[in-house]
Amino acid sequence: MKHRLSLGLALLGLAAPLAAQSNGVTMLSRLQLGGWHSEVWGYTAPDGREYGIIGTSDGTFFINVEDPTAPYVTGFVDGPDSIWREMKTWDRYCYIVTEGGGGVQIVDLLDPENPRFVKTWGGGIWGNAHTISVDLGTGRAYVNGTNRGMVVLDLANPENPVHIATYNGPYVHDCHVQNGKAHLAHIYDGQYRIVNADNLNFPTLDTQTTPGQFTHNTWANASDTLCVTTDESGGGRLTLYDISSPNNIRETDRFTINSQSIVHNAYIIGNRIFASWYSEGFVCVDISDPYDMKLAASYDTSAYQPGSGYHGAWGCYPFAQSGLVYISDIEEGFYVLRIDGPSIAIDHAPLENTENQTGPYVVMATVAPLISGATITDVTIHYRVDNGSWQSSPCVPTGNPDEWAGGIPGQPAPSLVEYYLLAEDDRGHSNWLPGGSAPGDNLWYFTVGQIVSVYFNDFEAGTDSGWTHGAYAGADDWARGTPAGKGGEGSRHIGIAWNDPNAAYSGTKVWANDLGSGVNDGAYEPNTHTWLESPAIDCSGASHTNLFFRRWLTVEAAPFDFARIYVNNTLVWENPQGYGEYYHTTDVRWQQQVIDISALADGNPSVKVRFELEADHLFELGGWAIDDFRIASLEPGSNTDTISLSGPSSVNVGQTATFLYTGAPASSPWWLYYSLNQNGTTINGHLFDIGAPVKTLATGTTTASGAGSWTSGPVPGNAGGRTYYIEMRVDHALTGTHDSNMLTIQVP
């Protein structure tokens, strides 16, 4: 084979931007190099200049990216014809392998403006190779996918490698090696394996079957606590694993941007995964919560439609010191991308509970573009009432910087209103609140009317307080206590990661299936049907009764496993039914669940709530965890002016004032408020006569008789010449917030 260095100018064109979908990413430039493009990597010279390296079907290009808007080719190394060409850098050298055979090509980058081809080495040891990896800590190269196993080279003499070991286990498609551990991708066995790389016999520490069973690549984070894998198959996922104990690999979550697409290579830097995703282009995923992976940014490099198979982004290099990302697109060439982060910033203070039925319930939000030159074009409130159909209401700019306002129409009391915000700009970007993987994943809610608590239990008492549990079939695993945070991966056709909570929502105790204490694994048992039931709760005085509780539920979709809630033996909720992972319930945090049980509970002196879990013989997850269980009545009435407050109509500077109250709820916390306004304000969801801003004059606890008094200190001199409005608030555990009549006091 003749090797040549060339600028390849006949193949080079600085391309005009394609019309591409972008989410928080800016394309700075693109080079079309001709032919089929494969892997991309990078190199930073000692003086800080940055270079991209990209394989094509007949060789390797070296590209100066010092000006990311105008990259240029500095050299080309011819190589065996192959559509598979991969490379890594070590010290000042680049090592290139290919399925076309011939060993590893060594290129000296002492002068990266004029790369020097050194030689091809190793053709006598292996024929073809698929990928190459370098352990930057030891200076060892791992040649993967050869016809001789995984070949390990010592690069201490960079131009004359030494073959020091061969791994002859299952075929290794790719690997990542650091800190004495090699993370192997066994594509044909569908496994991720960790081996001890300090021992050249490579003893196995642990293995894990990946969800798509076509494990293409691996990459561990710098602290060796997390590792990402990719399954290079239709519907393949990014899968994240907890590897803090390398002898016990645990899946934390998985992610896809399109269930029909194919992911290729992925790398972890900090709290983000950077991935080349074929026809989806470049995808960046936020893993700041390893149990809840979220899309952070993306850029579609490919002209092919999403889910179009093995076209589009092949490689991704996110390690440039500048923070730029290089992408190799099979058909489109070499991309230089800049991640700008979220394209739209949204801030909103959620609405409080209210007794106001007139509305509208004003929604204020600060919405700002984060992309230079972009303009916010639309902000919409999406809401539903009492779990009804979704409706939308537009927001409009207020004239203040980045401020938008809209409203939800008034609702008759009692009502439960849920809502979220969606914002868009003129570049096609969007963002939403509350955060989640998609708009509406998480919701805010508020009630219209008065919430009157009928029963509450946070399960912290020394006894079970009348709660009972048992089993219709199999073993009863319900228990009250502290959850241990166990997790695992259930499997019927593909694996689904699940985790139990590692703490209660409040306090320390919950009710749950298998708390995971001791040797217990936290999963519910196969072939079981278990139940947990509340004591009888008196709802004889309740109306529009709702069940509120915090849940952490992981369960396979019905009709395989069932999670159900009954009220007096009537089904009021069950988990979704369907085939495929979309239908499984896999909570990753405590969720608030609200169920309208008014048809069964209103006026009923004996209401029992029962949680059930029924499992078949396969695929067990974590089951129920329940905390802060409450039954409450949503009532249209209010506790307005139920307290009688009296006091002087005038008080001089230097004098004291005594206020008397009667008719207050007994032994409950109270506040005495004052204001200079009487235009009304809402506190704790309750409408008061006094207006904002409200100041607290005094606080205390009411007497057992609900009558008492409070005397102020001497009125200070700076209070003179004003009119003050005084009102009392009392919060009762069952009946909620009460207020008094308003007093008007002159201070001459």
Short mmCIF file of C-alpha atoms in Angstrom, two decimals, residues 380-570:
data_model
loop_
_atom_site.label_atom_id
_atom_site.label_comp_id
_atom_site.label_asym_id
_atom_site.label_seq_id
_atom_site.Cartn_x
_atom_site.Cartn_y
_atom_site.Cartn_z
CA THR A 380 -48.70 28.67 26.80
CA ILE A 381 -50.36 27.41 29.97
CA HIS A 382 -51.65 23.83 29.63
CA TYR A 383 -54.13 22.90 32.37
CA ARG A 384 -56.83 20.42 33.32
CA VAL A 385 -59.51 20.44 36.01
CA ASP A 386 -60.40 17.41 38.13
CA ASN A 387 -58.38 15.10 35.84
CA GLY A 388 -60.42 16.18 32.81
CA SER A 389 -59.22 16.90 29.29
CA TRP A 390 -56.23 19.17 28.69
CA GLN A 391 -56.92 22.80 27.74
CA SER A 392 -54.57 25.64 26.87
CA SER A 393 -54.43 29.35 27.62
CA PRO A 394 -51.94 31.76 26.00
CA CYS A 395 -49.62 34.11 27.85
CA VAL A 396 -48.71 37.57 26.58
CA PRO A 397 -45.74 39.87 27.26
CA THR A 398 -46.42 42.34 30.07
CA GLY A 399 -43.97 44.97 28.84
CA ASN A 400 -41.52 44.26 31.63
CA PRO A 401 -38.27 42.58 30.54
CA ASP A 402 -38.85 38.86 29.74
CA GLU A 403 -42.10 38.84 31.73
CA TRP A 404 -45.16 36.99 30.43
CA ALA A 405 -48.61 36.74 32.00
CA GLY A 406 -51.61 34.53 31.41
CA GLY A 407 -54.48 33.08 33.33
CA ILE A 408 -56.44 29.96 34.08
CA PRO A 409 -60.20 30.65 34.11
CA GLY A 410 -62.00 30.65 37.45
CA GLN A 411 -63.31 27.27 38.61
CA PRO A 412 -66.21 26.40 40.88
CA ALA A 413 -65.20 25.19 44.31
CA PRO A 414 -64.25 22.55 45.00
CA SER A 415 -61.85 21.82 42.11
CA LEU A 416 -58.34 20.46 41.63
CA VAL A 417 -56.37 22.25 38.87
CA GLU A 418 -53.15 20.84 37.37
CA TYR A 419 -50.96 22.76 34.92
CA TYR A 420 -47.57 23.20 33.23
CA LEU A 421 -45.89 25.87 31.04
CA LEU A 422 -44.47 25.46 27.52
CA ALA A 423 -42.34 28.16 25.83
CA GLU A 424 -40.99 28.36 22.26
CA ASP A 425 -38.66 30.68 20.35
CA ASP A 426 -38.30 31.65 16.68
CA ARG A 427 -35.47 29.14 16.17
CA GLY A 428 -37.65 26.12 16.86
CA HIS A 429 -36.38 25.63 20.43
CA SER A 430 -38.66 24.88 23.35
CA ASN A 431 -38.54 24.45 27.12
CA TRP A 432 -41.08 23.64 29.80
CA LEU A 433 -41.77 23.70 33.52
CA PRO A 434 -41.96 21.74 35.72
CA GLY A 435 -38.91 19.99 34.29
CA GLY A 436 -39.10 16.48 32.89
CA SER A 437 -38.18 14.47 29.83
CA ALA A 438 -41.21 15.87 27.99
CA PRO A 439 -43.82 18.62 28.55
CA GLY A 440 -46.39 17.47 31.09
CA ASP A 441 -44.22 14.74 32.61
CA ASN A 442 -44.46 16.66 35.88
CA LEU A 443 -47.24 19.03 36.92
CA TRP A 444 -48.07 21.76 39.38
CA TYR A 445 -51.48 21.70 41.05
CA PHE A 446 -53.63 23.90 43.25
CA THR A 447 -57.07 23.52 44.78
CA VAL A 448 -60.05 25.86 44.54
CA GLY A 449 -62.01 25.77 47.76
CA GLN A 450 -61.07 24.83 51.28
CA ILE A 451 -58.98 21.74 52.01
CA VAL A 452 -60.24 20.15 55.21
CA SER A 453 -58.11 17.25 56.36
CA VAL A 454 -60.17 14.24 57.44
CA TYR A 455 -57.29 11.81 58.13
CA PHE A 456 -53.50 11.99 57.90
CA ASN A 457 -50.76 9.46 58.65
CA ASP A 458 -47.05 9.83 57.93
CA PHE A 459 -46.40 6.36 59.41
CA GLU A 460 -43.96 7.65 62.02
CA ALA A 461 -45.93 6.42 65.05
CA GLY A 462 -44.68 3.61 67.25
CA THR A 463 -47.50 1.33 66.08
CA ASP A 464 -49.17 0.53 62.76
CA SER A 465 -52.18 2.68 63.81
CA GLY A 466 -54.75 0.18 62.60
CA TRP A 467 -53.18 -0.51 59.19
CA THR A 468 -53.24 -4.20 58.25
CA HIS A 469 -51.66 -6.27 55.48
CA GLY A 470 -51.65 -9.78 54.10
CA ALA A 471 -51.59 -11.99 51.00
CA TYR A 472 -54.25 -13.62 48.84
CA ALA A 473 -51.49 -15.71 47.22
CA GLY A 474 -47.80 -16.20 47.93
CA ALA A 475 -45.77 -14.44 50.60
CA ASP A 476 -46.80 -11.15 52.22
CA ASP A 477 -43.87 -8.71 51.89
CA TRP A 478 -45.55 -5.50 53.12
CA ALA A 479 -43.68 -3.78 55.95
CA ARG A 480 -43.48 -0.40 57.67
CA GLY A 481 -40.00 1.01 58.14
CA THR A 482 -37.08 2.75 56.48
CA PRO A 483 -36.53 1.94 52.78
CA ALA A 484 -33.04 0.73 51.86
CA GLY A 485 -32.83 2.03 48.29
CA LYS A 486 -32.35 -1.38 46.71
CA GLY A 487 -32.66 -1.74 42.94
CA GLY A 488 -32.17 -4.06 40.04
CA GLU A 489 -33.16 -4.92 36.52
CA GLY A 490 -36.24 -6.95 35.75
CA SER A 491 -36.32 -8.87 32.49
CA ARG A 492 -39.04 -10.44 30.36
CA HIS A 493 -37.96 -9.51 26.85
CA ILE A 494 -35.65 -6.57 27.63
CA GLY A 495 -34.41 -5.37 31.00
CA ILE A 496 -35.99 -2.50 32.88
CA ALA A 497 -34.01 -0.77 35.61
CA TRP A 498 -35.77 0.08 38.86
CA ASN A 499 -34.82 1.48 42.23
CA ASP A 500 -36.58 1.80 45.57
CA PRO A 501 -36.36 5.08 47.50
CA ASN A 502 -33.40 5.40 49.83
CA ALA A 503 -35.38 7.59 52.25
CA ALA A 504 -38.95 8.34 53.23
CA TYR A 505 -40.67 11.36 51.70
CA SER A 506 -40.98 12.79 55.21
CA GLY A 507 -39.63 11.46 58.46
CA THR A 508 -38.01 8.04 58.26
CA LYS A 509 -40.78 5.47 57.71
CA VAL A 510 -42.99 4.29 54.84
CA TRP A 511 -45.20 1.35 54.00
CA ALA A 512 -43.70 -0.69 51.14
CA ASN A 513 -43.31 -4.02 49.43
CA ASP A 514 -39.96 -5.47 50.57
CA LEU A 515 -38.11 -2.59 52.18
CA GLY A 516 -34.82 -4.16 51.09
CA SER A 517 -33.38 -4.47 54.58
CA GLY A 518 -30.65 -7.01 55.22
CA VAL A 519 -30.34 -9.67 52.54
CA ASN A 520 -33.68 -8.75 50.95
CA ASP A 521 -33.33 -7.44 47.39
CA GLY A 522 -36.16 -4.88 47.47
CA ALA A 523 -38.17 -6.60 44.72
CA TYR A 524 -41.65 -8.02 45.12
CA GLU A 525 -42.00 -11.78 44.84
CA PRO A 526 -43.26 -13.71 41.78
CA ASN A 527 -46.67 -15.39 41.82
CA THR A 528 -47.96 -13.23 44.67
CA HIS A 529 -51.03 -11.11 45.38
CA THR A 530 -50.57 -8.93 48.47
CA TRP A 531 -52.47 -6.08 50.10
CA LEU A 532 -52.17 -3.20 52.58
CA GLU A 533 -55.35 -1.66 54.04
CA SER A 534 -56.06 1.47 56.07
CA PRO A 535 -58.24 1.51 59.17
CA ALA A 536 -61.85 2.64 58.76
CA ILE A 537 -61.87 6.41 58.30
CA ASP A 538 -64.90 8.52 59.18
CA CYS A 539 -65.80 10.71 56.19
CA SER A 540 -69.39 11.31 57.29
CA GLY A 541 -68.85 15.07 57.27
CA ALA A 542 -66.71 15.19 54.12
CA SER A 543 -67.61 16.37 50.65
CA HIS A 544 -65.70 16.25 47.37
CA THR A 545 -63.35 13.86 49.14
CA ASN A 546 -59.91 13.26 47.66
CA LEU A 547 -57.11 10.85 48.46
CA PHE A 548 -53.66 12.48 48.58
CA PHE A 549 -50.48 10.46 49.10
CA ARG A 550 -46.83 10.24 48.10
CA ARG A 551 -45.85 7.19 46.14
CA TRP A 552 -42.71 5.56 44.73
CA LEU A 553 -43.97 2.78 42.49
CA THR A 554 -42.12 0.46 40.12
CA VAL A 555 -44.20 -2.27 38.52
CA GLU A 556 -44.46 -4.11 35.22
CA ALA A 557 -47.34 -3.09 32.99
CA ALA A 558 -50.64 -4.93 33.19
CA PRO A 559 -51.79 -7.53 32.21
CA PHE A 560 -48.61 -9.08 33.65
CA ASP A 561 -48.43 -7.32 37.03
CA PHE A 562 -51.09 -5.14 38.65
CA ALA A 563 -50.83 -2.27 41.12
CA ARG A 564 -54.31 -1.31 42.28
CA ILE A 565 -56.06 0.98 44.75
CA TYR A 566 -59.50 0.14 46.13
CA VAL A 567 -61.88 2.20 48.25
CA ASN A 568 -64.37 0.00 50.10
CA ASN A 569 -63.64 -2.83 47.62
CA THR A 570 -64.24 -0.62 44.56
#
